[in-house]
Amino acid sequence: MRIRGIGIITVIVFILFYRPVLSQEKPDNDRPDAANEQTSPASQEMREKDPSKLWVDLSGLMYMEWAYFTGFNNSGGDEWNRVPRWGIDTTNYPSLIGSEPSNYSYQNSNTFRLQRAYLTLKKEIGDIFSVKVTTDIQPTGPDFLFLKYGFVQLYKEFSTPYGPIFVKAQGGKIATPVIGFTDWLSDLRWIGPNFLNGSKFVLNGKSFDNEADLGGLFSIGFFRLLRFEYTYTNGEGYLFDNSETYAGKAHTIMASVNPELFRLKELFINFYARWEDTNTNRVDTSNLESSPIGYVIKYSGIDKSSYWGVGAAWYSDLVKIGINFFLPQMTFSKTVFLPTTAAALWYAPGHTEHFYLIDSWVNFNLGAIVKPAPVLVVARYGYGKELKSLIGNERRTHETIVAGAGVGYQFSRYFRMVAYYEYIRYHEGTWFNDFAKKDPTPNNSVYVKAEVKY
């Protein structure tokens, strides 16, 4: 009995000490990137002797979600307008015909989606040069796997009595500064694109910037206080590698003030600007044979797209909060029609379309102050308005409001999830009231979103 009692006490002590060990996080050696961080001396020596070998840093990132949709089915690629009030097209009154449904189907209103799947390869090729290549997926379309980023970078930092100065240059398929910097400040790219990146959705099908593009970047930073970036790119975006369709190039400028020097390293005051010639002296002869009235040649001058904006953000482990305000505009040149069966010329006058765009966010992580409870609270608000234009939209305004909020949990630095609700309202302002049409039905959608790093 005595021996049995000693055995029981030994088992109880083992369980009491073993349970806390099981409840702790795995050590760093079990992390997905531990092999990259802990390099053996022999491997490090081989890297230094022969840097041409494929000694690289490899990482991955996935965004996944389950979504339940209700309301207006808006893909974000086309313009939207008021919809038939009773499901009947009254434009050919009195011959009334049915109208196609514009809302999500009740039978097919939820889906699982893989939004992004990045694989990133990085390699240093000297003291100041490095290379980065990132592949991505396209869930729809012919190019299922494509190159998202691929560039060579120069980075050099200089020490001065007043603080460090850095110089950075990139060439290739690079990230555009405004969208990339906004995603970094909010840390909400896994929830969805920011509203400048997704401007097609909130500005009635109009796009003003891209996540990545082919070209070059120059950046310089002074004393942990001021950062300036300039890019010169094709303008079409990362899906148009060697098939440039625009005649002009895109210029983007970003200046960011971060007074870390004055013990305010969390505060960022930002200024943005971008301009691009989208079409230069375009000649369209596509209807040369099919036009029955002889207007066979269409000539346009220089069309332009641009925006400028300001923003402020607070970036810390506990809370990330910020707002950006943009003033985008599109300028369309005069279009001349050259007929072949008449002596006169016809033309469409040039005009400019103006927009407002607001992008704001809140990202709260309780784990920054209570490590055992990394609860996430996130929220986003976007507002887009297309102003009245006689030629552009027949003096009709289009307003889109997107508001979303969610609660989630960060299981580790490599995996987090959130349950997210999103409300979208559409409103078209017209100078006359058409009782047969109404604004599109607002969206009330629910998501379960996840981010996985590896």
Short mmCIF file of C-alpha atoms in Angstrom, two decimals:
data_model
loop_
_atom_site.label_atom_id
_atom_site.label_comp_id
_atom_site.label_asym_id
_atom_site.label_seq_id
_atom_site.Cartn_x
_atom_site.Cartn_y
_atom_site.Cartn_z
CA MET A 1 0.00 0.00 0.00
CA ARG A 2 2.82 2.32 0.82
CA ILE A 3 4.42 1.77 -2.57
CA ARG A 4 1.04 2.25 -4.30
CA GLY A 5 0.52 5.55 -2.46
CA ILE A 6 3.94 6.81 -3.50
CA GLY A 7 3.11 5.87 -7.10
CA ILE A 8 -0.21 7.75 -7.04
CA ILE A 9 1.46 10.88 -5.60
CA THR A 10 4.15 10.68 -8.31
CA VAL A 11 1.52 10.50 -11.08
CA ILE A 12 -0.41 13.49 -9.63
CA VAL A 13 2.75 15.60 -9.40
CA PHE A 14 3.66 14.69 -12.99
CA ILE A 15 0.22 15.74 -14.26
CA LEU A 16 0.28 19.04 -12.37
CA PHE A 17 3.65 19.96 -13.80
CA TYR A 18 2.91 18.60 -17.27
CA ARG A 19 -0.35 20.52 -17.88
CA PRO A 20 1.24 24.03 -17.77
CA VAL A 21 3.88 22.85 -20.23
CA LEU A 22 1.16 21.75 -22.63
CA SER A 23 -0.69 25.05 -22.29
CA GLN A 24 2.29 27.18 -23.29
CA GLU A 25 3.04 28.22 -26.84
CA LYS A 26 5.43 26.13 -28.87
CA PRO A 27 9.04 27.30 -28.77
CA ASP A 28 10.48 29.38 -31.57
CA ASN A 29 12.02 26.31 -33.17
CA ASP A 30 8.52 25.12 -34.13
CA ARG A 31 7.60 28.31 -35.97
CA PRO A 32 7.23 28.03 -39.75
CA ASP A 33 10.15 30.38 -40.42
CA ALA A 34 12.47 29.09 -37.71
CA ALA A 35 14.59 27.32 -40.31
CA ASN A 36 15.26 30.67 -42.00
CA GLU A 37 16.12 32.41 -38.76
CA GLN A 38 18.41 29.75 -37.30
CA THR A 39 21.05 29.04 -39.90
CA SER A 40 23.91 26.73 -39.05
CA PRO A 41 27.43 28.21 -39.11
CA ALA A 42 28.35 25.94 -42.03
CA SER A 43 25.38 27.14 -44.11
CA GLN A 44 26.12 30.77 -43.29
CA GLU A 45 29.74 30.29 -44.39
CA MET A 46 28.60 28.75 -47.69
CA ARG A 47 26.28 31.70 -48.30
CA GLU A 48 29.13 34.13 -47.88
CA LYS A 49 31.48 32.16 -50.10
CA ASP A 50 29.04 31.62 -52.96
CA PRO A 51 26.17 34.15 -52.90
CA SER A 52 25.05 33.08 -56.39
CA LYS A 53 23.51 29.88 -55.00
CA LEU A 54 19.81 29.79 -54.27
CA TRP A 55 20.01 30.75 -50.58
CA VAL A 56 16.71 32.59 -50.24
CA ASP A 57 14.03 33.58 -47.73
CA LEU A 58 10.71 31.98 -48.67
CA SER A 59 7.37 32.95 -47.10
CA GLY A 60 3.69 32.69 -47.88
CA LEU A 61 0.41 34.42 -47.13
CA MET A 62 -3.23 33.41 -47.68
CA TYR A 63 -6.52 35.28 -47.31
CA MET A 64 -9.61 33.08 -47.09
CA GLU A 65 -13.26 33.77 -46.30
CA TRP A 66 -16.80 32.47 -46.12
CA ALA A 67 -19.30 35.06 -47.31
CA TYR A 68 -23.09 35.40 -47.15
CA PHE A 69 -24.47 38.10 -49.47
CA THR A 70 -27.76 39.96 -49.54
CA GLY A 71 -28.90 42.99 -51.51
CA PHE A 72 -27.57 44.56 -54.71
CA ASN A 73 -25.15 42.39 -56.70
CA ASN A 74 -22.39 44.84 -57.62
CA SER A 75 -19.16 43.41 -58.99
CA GLY A 76 -17.48 46.82 -58.89
CA GLY A 77 -16.42 46.72 -62.52
CA ASP A 78 -19.36 48.54 -64.13
CA GLU A 79 -21.42 51.64 -63.47
CA TRP A 80 -24.64 51.27 -61.51
CA ASN A 81 -27.87 53.27 -61.75
CA ARG A 82 -31.35 53.27 -60.32
CA VAL A 83 -33.16 49.96 -60.83
CA PRO A 84 -36.79 49.16 -61.83
CA ARG A 85 -39.05 49.49 -58.80
CA TRP A 86 -41.35 46.56 -59.64
CA GLY A 87 -38.97 44.41 -61.67
CA ILE A 88 -40.43 45.89 -64.86
CA ASP A 89 -38.55 47.90 -67.46
CA THR A 90 -40.68 50.98 -68.16
CA THR A 91 -38.34 52.66 -70.64
CA ASN A 92 -40.48 51.38 -73.56
CA TYR A 93 -43.84 52.41 -72.10
CA PRO A 94 -46.54 51.31 -72.79
CA SER A 95 -44.84 48.07 -73.94
CA LEU A 96 -43.71 46.96 -70.48
CA ILE A 97 -41.18 44.13 -70.28
CA GLY A 98 -39.59 42.29 -67.40
CA SER A 99 -36.23 43.33 -65.98
CA GLU A 100 -33.34 41.10 -65.01
CA PRO A 101 -32.94 40.73 -61.21
CA SER A 102 -30.15 42.86 -59.78
CA ASN A 103 -29.93 41.32 -56.27
CA TYR A 104 -28.11 38.22 -55.06
CA SER A 105 -30.06 34.98 -55.55
CA TYR A 106 -31.48 33.36 -52.43
CA GLN A 107 -30.40 29.95 -53.75
CA ASN A 108 -26.78 31.01 -54.24
CA SER A 109 -26.05 33.63 -51.62
CA ASN A 110 -23.08 32.14 -49.75
CA THR A 111 -19.69 30.85 -50.82
CA PHE A 112 -16.18 29.94 -49.67
CA ARG A 113 -13.48 31.98 -51.40
CA LEU A 114 -9.68 32.03 -51.52
CA GLN A 115 -8.99 35.72 -52.02
CA ARG A 116 -5.20 35.74 -52.16
CA ALA A 117 -2.36 33.20 -51.98
CA TYR A 118 1.08 34.80 -52.05
CA LEU A 119 4.45 33.09 -52.28
CA THR A 120 7.35 35.50 -51.73
CA LEU A 121 11.01 34.86 -52.41
CA LYS A 122 13.65 37.31 -51.15
CA LYS A 123 17.39 37.23 -51.65
CA GLU A 124 20.21 39.60 -50.82
CA ILE A 125 22.71 40.02 -53.65
CA GLY A 126 25.27 42.14 -51.86
CA ASP A 127 25.41 44.69 -49.09
CA ILE A 128 22.91 47.12 -50.61
CA PHE A 129 21.08 45.14 -53.32
CA SER A 130 18.29 42.60 -52.95
CA VAL A 131 15.62 40.90 -55.05
CA LYS A 132 11.97 40.18 -54.26
CA VAL A 133 9.57 38.02 -56.28
CA THR A 134 5.93 37.42 -55.28
CA THR A 135 3.45 35.20 -57.09
CA ASP A 136 -0.31 35.42 -56.61
CA ILE A 137 -3.50 33.73 -57.76
CA GLN A 138 -6.36 35.07 -59.83
CA PRO A 139 -9.50 33.22 -58.65
CA THR A 140 -11.28 34.01 -61.94
CA GLY A 141 -9.93 34.52 -65.42
CA PRO A 142 -7.36 32.79 -67.63
CA ASP A 143 -4.27 33.84 -65.64
CA PHE A 144 -4.78 31.70 -62.54
CA LEU A 145 -1.18 32.14 -61.34
CA PHE A 146 0.67 35.34 -62.12
CA LEU A 147 3.55 37.53 -60.98
CA LYS A 148 2.42 40.18 -58.49
CA TYR A 149 5.81 41.72 -57.63
CA GLY A 150 9.26 41.23 -59.08
CA PHE A 151 11.96 43.85 -58.60
CA VAL A 152 15.54 44.56 -57.67
CA GLN A 153 16.09 46.98 -54.78
CA LEU A 154 18.87 49.26 -53.64
CA TYR A 155 18.80 50.28 -49.97
CA LYS A 156 21.46 52.27 -48.13
CA GLU A 157 21.33 53.98 -44.76
CA PHE A 158 23.67 56.76 -43.64
CA SER A 159 24.32 57.88 -40.07
CA THR A 160 24.43 61.59 -39.24
CA PRO A 161 24.58 63.56 -35.96
CA TYR A 162 20.88 64.41 -36.44
CA GLY A 163 19.71 60.89 -37.20
CA PRO A 164 19.78 58.34 -40.03
CA ILE A 165 19.14 59.08 -43.69
CA PHE A 166 18.10 56.24 -45.98
CA VAL A 167 17.91 55.99 -49.76
CA LYS A 168 15.87 53.31 -51.54
CA ALA A 169 15.35 52.58 -55.22
CA GLN A 170 13.40 49.80 -56.93
CA GLY A 171 13.00 48.73 -60.52
CA GLY A 172 10.59 46.15 -61.99
CA LYS A 173 7.07 45.23 -60.98
CA ILE A 174 6.81 47.30 -57.82
CA ALA A 175 4.19 48.10 -55.20
CA THR A 176 2.58 51.51 -55.63
CA PRO A 177 3.29 53.78 -52.64
CA VAL A 178 -0.14 55.09 -51.60
CA ILE A 179 -2.03 51.78 -51.61
CA GLY A 180 0.83 49.83 -50.05
CA PHE A 181 1.43 52.39 -47.31
CA THR A 182 -2.29 52.57 -46.48
CA ASP A 183 -2.49 48.78 -46.17
CA TRP A 184 0.52 48.80 -43.86
CA LEU A 185 -0.95 51.53 -41.63
CA SER A 186 -4.33 49.79 -41.29
CA ASP A 187 -3.11 46.14 -41.29
CA LEU A 188 -6.52 45.26 -42.76
CA ARG A 189 -5.63 44.02 -46.23
CA TRP A 190 -6.85 40.57 -45.18
CA ILE A 191 -10.30 42.07 -44.54
CA GLY A 192 -10.37 43.57 -48.04
CA PRO A 193 -8.72 46.14 -50.31
CA ASN A 194 -8.61 49.72 -49.08
CA PHE A 195 -11.09 52.02 -50.80
CA LEU A 196 -8.54 53.72 -53.05
CA ASN A 197 -7.50 50.31 -54.32
CA GLY A 198 -11.17 49.37 -54.58
CA SER A 199 -12.31 52.71 -55.98
CA LYS A 200 -14.26 50.94 -58.74
CA PHE A 201 -16.66 49.78 -56.07
CA VAL A 202 -17.27 53.12 -54.34
CA LEU A 203 -16.82 55.48 -57.32
CA ASN A 204 -19.27 53.86 -59.73
CA GLY A 205 -16.83 51.79 -61.74
CA LYS A 206 -13.98 54.36 -61.88
CA SER A 207 -10.41 53.28 -61.01
CA PHE A 208 -7.60 55.65 -60.00
CA ASP A 209 -4.69 53.51 -58.78
CA ASN A 210 -3.30 49.96 -58.73
CA GLU A 211 -1.62 47.79 -56.10
CA ALA A 212 1.41 47.11 -58.28
CA ASP A 213 2.76 48.31 -61.61
CA LEU A 214 5.80 48.10 -63.87
CA GLY A 215 8.27 50.94 -63.43
CA GLY A 216 10.66 52.49 -60.94
CA LEU A 217 10.59 53.90 -57.42
CA PHE A 218 12.81 56.34 -55.56
CA SER A 219 12.46 56.91 -51.82
CA ILE A 220 14.42 58.93 -49.30
CA GLY A 221 13.94 59.38 -45.55
CA PHE A 222 15.36 62.00 -43.19
CA PHE A 223 16.05 61.61 -39.44
CA ARG A 224 13.02 59.36 -38.72
CA LEU A 225 10.90 62.42 -39.45
CA LEU A 226 10.17 62.75 -43.18
CA ARG A 227 9.75 60.16 -45.89
CA PHE A 228 9.34 60.95 -49.60
CA GLU A 229 8.51 58.48 -52.40
CA TYR A 230 8.09 58.90 -56.14
CA THR A 231 7.16 56.26 -58.73
CA TYR A 232 7.17 56.39 -62.52
CA THR A 233 5.15 53.49 -63.93
CA ASN A 234 3.15 52.31 -66.94
CA GLY A 235 -0.16 53.01 -65.20
CA GLU A 236 -2.19 49.97 -66.27
CA GLY A 237 -1.42 47.80 -63.24
CA TYR A 238 0.14 44.42 -62.53
CA LEU A 239 -2.11 42.42 -64.89
CA PHE A 240 -0.72 44.17 -67.99
CA ASP A 241 2.92 43.12 -67.95
CA ASN A 242 4.12 43.65 -71.51
CA SER A 243 0.85 44.71 -73.14
CA GLU A 244 0.80 48.40 -72.37
CA THR A 245 -2.43 49.94 -73.66
CA TYR A 246 -2.18 53.55 -72.46
CA ALA A 247 -0.12 56.15 -74.25
CA GLY A 248 0.98 57.99 -71.10
CA LYS A 249 2.82 57.09 -67.91
CA ALA A 250 1.72 57.42 -64.29
CA HIS A 251 3.48 59.61 -61.72
CA THR A 252 2.81 59.07 -58.00
CA ILE A 253 4.14 61.13 -55.09
CA MET A 254 3.79 60.42 -51.39
CA ALA A 255 5.22 62.40 -48.48
CA SER A 256 4.84 61.16 -44.91
CA VAL A 257 5.71 63.00 -41.71
CA ASN A 258 6.41 60.69 -38.75
CA PRO A 259 7.76 62.67 -35.75
CA GLU A 260 9.57 59.76 -34.12
CA LEU A 261 12.34 62.21 -33.39
CA PHE A 262 9.92 64.03 -31.05
CA ARG A 263 8.71 60.83 -29.29
CA LEU A 264 5.61 60.51 -31.47
CA LYS A 265 6.61 57.49 -33.51
CA GLU A 266 2.97 56.31 -33.74
CA LEU A 267 1.70 59.40 -35.61
CA PHE A 268 1.76 59.70 -39.42
CA ILE A 269 0.66 62.73 -41.47
CA ASN A 270 0.57 61.90 -45.18
CA PHE A 271 0.19 63.73 -48.48
CA TYR A 272 -0.59 62.02 -51.80
CA ALA A 273 -0.74 62.89 -55.50
CA ARG A 274 -1.00 60.92 -58.73
CA TRP A 275 -1.54 61.89 -62.37
CA GLU A 276 -1.60 59.94 -65.59
CA ASP A 277 -2.36 60.39 -69.29
CA THR A 278 -4.70 57.49 -69.92
CA ASN A 279 -5.11 57.98 -73.69
CA THR A 280 -3.07 60.25 -75.94
CA ASN A 281 -4.20 61.21 -79.45
CA ARG A 282 -6.26 58.06 -79.96
CA VAL A 283 -7.66 57.22 -83.38
CA ASP A 284 -10.50 54.69 -83.50
CA THR A 285 -11.38 53.10 -86.86
CA SER A 286 -13.16 50.04 -85.46
CA ASN A 287 -16.44 50.89 -87.26
CA LEU A 288 -14.80 51.58 -90.60
CA GLU A 289 -16.81 48.89 -92.37
CA SER A 290 -19.83 48.44 -90.14
CA SER A 291 -21.05 52.03 -89.75
CA PRO A 292 -24.01 52.73 -92.06
CA ILE A 293 -23.95 56.51 -91.52
CA GLY A 294 -20.35 57.18 -92.38
CA TYR A 295 -18.94 58.29 -89.01
CA VAL A 296 -16.01 55.97 -89.47
CA ILE A 297 -13.09 57.70 -87.77
CA LYS A 298 -13.12 58.89 -84.16
CA TYR A 299 -10.25 61.04 -82.91
CA SER A 300 -9.62 61.93 -79.26
CA GLY A 301 -6.93 64.11 -77.75
CA ILE A 302 -5.37 63.54 -74.32
CA ASP A 303 -7.49 61.92 -71.58
CA LYS A 304 -6.21 62.22 -68.02
CA SER A 305 -6.78 60.66 -64.61
CA SER A 306 -5.48 62.11 -61.34
CA TYR A 307 -6.02 62.55 -57.62
CA TRP A 308 -4.53 64.30 -54.67
CA GLY A 309 -5.19 63.59 -51.01
CA VAL A 310 -4.22 63.91 -47.37
CA GLY A 311 -4.33 61.48 -44.48
CA ALA A 312 -3.57 60.97 -40.81
CA ALA A 313 -2.99 57.72 -38.94
CA TRP A 314 -1.96 56.35 -35.54
CA TYR A 315 -0.02 53.08 -35.70
CA SER A 316 0.73 51.03 -32.57
CA ASP A 317 0.46 47.44 -31.38
CA LEU A 318 -2.72 48.24 -29.46
CA VAL A 319 -4.63 50.34 -31.98
CA LYS A 320 -4.27 51.35 -35.60
CA ILE A 321 -6.64 54.12 -36.64
CA GLY A 322 -6.60 56.49 -39.59
CA ILE A 323 -8.40 58.35 -42.33
CA ASN A 324 -7.57 59.34 -45.92
CA PHE A 325 -9.37 61.93 -48.02
CA PHE A 326 -8.93 61.98 -51.80
CA LEU A 327 -10.13 64.24 -54.61
CA PRO A 328 -9.97 62.14 -57.80
CA GLN A 329 -10.89 63.44 -61.22
CA MET A 330 -11.00 62.25 -64.83
CA THR A 331 -10.60 64.56 -67.81
CA PHE A 332 -11.92 63.52 -71.22
CA SER A 333 -10.74 65.43 -74.26
CA LYS A 334 -12.89 66.62 -77.15
CA THR A 335 -13.71 63.76 -79.53
CA VAL A 336 -13.98 64.52 -83.24
CA PHE A 337 -15.95 62.32 -85.65
CA LEU A 338 -14.71 62.41 -89.25
CA PRO A 339 -17.50 61.25 -91.61
CA THR A 340 -17.01 59.86 -95.08
CA THR A 341 -20.48 60.56 -96.48
CA ALA A 342 -20.96 64.15 -95.29
CA ALA A 343 -19.02 67.35 -95.60
CA ALA A 344 -19.39 68.56 -91.97
CA LEU A 345 -17.56 67.46 -88.83
CA TRP A 346 -19.18 66.37 -85.58
CA TYR A 347 -17.59 66.35 -82.17
CA ALA A 348 -18.31 65.62 -78.53
CA PRO A 349 -17.03 68.36 -76.20
CA GLY A 350 -14.44 67.61 -73.55
CA HIS A 351 -15.38 67.48 -69.88
CA THR A 352 -14.05 66.65 -66.42
CA GLU A 353 -15.64 64.31 -63.87
CA HIS A 354 -14.99 65.04 -60.19
CA PHE A 355 -15.21 62.69 -57.19
CA TYR A 356 -14.87 62.56 -53.40
CA LEU A 357 -13.37 59.55 -51.64
CA ILE A 358 -13.00 58.88 -47.89
CA ASP A 359 -11.21 55.81 -46.51
CA SER A 360 -11.03 55.23 -42.73
CA TRP A 361 -10.26 52.31 -40.43
CA VAL A 362 -9.89 51.10 -36.83
CA ASN A 363 -7.90 48.01 -35.88
CA PHE A 364 -7.80 47.21 -32.14
CA ASN A 365 -5.79 44.28 -30.68
CA LEU A 366 -6.38 43.66 -26.97
CA GLY A 367 -3.45 41.25 -26.93
CA ALA A 368 -1.05 44.20 -26.93
CA ILE A 369 -1.91 44.87 -23.25
CA VAL A 370 -3.49 41.54 -22.20
CA LYS A 371 -1.39 38.86 -23.88
CA PRO A 372 -3.59 35.89 -22.88
CA ALA A 373 -6.57 37.53 -24.67
CA PRO A 374 -5.61 38.72 -28.20
CA VAL A 375 -9.15 39.76 -29.10
CA LEU A 376 -9.49 41.75 -32.33
CA VAL A 377 -11.99 44.53 -33.01
CA VAL A 378 -11.89 45.96 -36.54
CA ALA A 379 -14.01 48.50 -38.41
CA ARG A 380 -13.89 50.27 -41.77
CA TYR A 381 -15.84 53.12 -43.33
CA GLY A 382 -15.68 54.24 -46.95
CA TYR A 383 -17.54 56.97 -48.77
CA GLY A 384 -17.46 57.69 -52.48
CA LYS A 385 -19.34 60.34 -54.45
CA GLU A 386 -19.46 61.07 -58.16
CA LEU A 387 -20.37 64.75 -58.56
CA LYS A 388 -22.83 66.15 -61.09
CA SER A 389 -21.67 66.50 -64.68
CA LEU A 390 -23.89 67.50 -67.59
CA ILE A 391 -21.97 65.47 -70.17
CA GLY A 392 -20.48 62.84 -67.87
CA ASN A 393 -23.60 61.65 -66.03
CA GLU A 394 -26.50 63.92 -67.11
CA ARG A 395 -26.29 65.80 -63.80
CA ARG A 396 -26.80 62.69 -61.69
CA THR A 397 -24.74 62.12 -58.56
CA HIS A 398 -23.80 58.65 -57.33
CA GLU A 399 -23.06 58.03 -53.65
CA THR A 400 -21.79 54.80 -52.11
CA ILE A 401 -21.35 54.21 -48.38
CA VAL A 402 -19.54 51.12 -47.09
CA ALA A 403 -19.48 50.46 -43.33
CA GLY A 404 -18.21 47.28 -41.72
CA ALA A 405 -17.20 45.98 -38.30
CA GLY A 406 -16.12 42.69 -36.82
CA VAL A 407 -14.76 40.81 -33.82
CA GLY A 408 -12.11 38.14 -34.01
CA TYR A 409 -9.17 36.42 -32.37
CA GLN A 410 -5.46 36.26 -33.14
CA PHE A 411 -4.45 32.68 -32.38
CA SER A 412 -0.79 33.42 -33.09
CA ARG A 413 1.28 35.84 -35.10
CA TYR A 414 0.67 33.50 -38.05
CA PHE A 415 -3.08 32.96 -37.88
CA ARG A 416 -6.07 35.20 -37.15
CA MET A 417 -9.81 35.13 -37.85
CA VAL A 418 -12.71 37.57 -37.61
CA ALA A 419 -16.49 37.50 -37.99
CA TYR A 420 -17.34 40.59 -40.03
CA TYR A 421 -20.56 42.41 -40.96
CA GLU A 422 -20.75 44.87 -43.87
CA TYR A 423 -23.44 47.36 -44.90
CA ILE A 424 -23.43 49.09 -48.30
CA ARG A 425 -25.87 51.80 -49.36
CA TYR A 426 -26.28 53.23 -52.86
CA HIS A 427 -27.96 56.53 -53.73
CA GLU A 428 -28.36 58.25 -57.07
CA GLY A 429 -29.34 61.91 -57.03
CA THR A 430 -31.30 63.07 -60.09
CA TRP A 431 -32.76 66.43 -61.09
CA PHE A 432 -36.14 64.79 -61.70
CA ASN A 433 -37.97 62.06 -59.79
CA ASP A 434 -38.67 58.86 -61.74
CA PHE A 435 -41.30 57.07 -59.64
CA ALA A 436 -40.79 53.83 -61.62
CA LYS A 437 -37.18 53.47 -60.44
CA LYS A 438 -35.48 53.30 -57.05
CA ASP A 439 -31.99 53.11 -55.56
CA PRO A 440 -30.41 49.65 -55.52
CA THR A 441 -31.19 47.52 -52.47
CA PRO A 442 -28.61 48.03 -49.68
CA ASN A 443 -26.28 45.14 -48.89
CA ASN A 444 -26.25 43.40 -45.53
CA SER A 445 -23.50 40.80 -45.82
CA VAL A 446 -21.72 38.59 -43.29
CA TYR A 447 -18.20 37.16 -43.57
CA VAL A 448 -15.82 34.91 -41.70
CA LYS A 449 -12.34 36.00 -42.77
CA ALA A 450 -8.97 34.40 -42.04
CA GLU A 451 -5.32 35.24 -42.63
CA VAL A 452 -2.61 32.58 -42.58
CA LYS A 453 1.13 33.28 -42.74
CA TYR A 454 3.74 30.62 -43.26
#
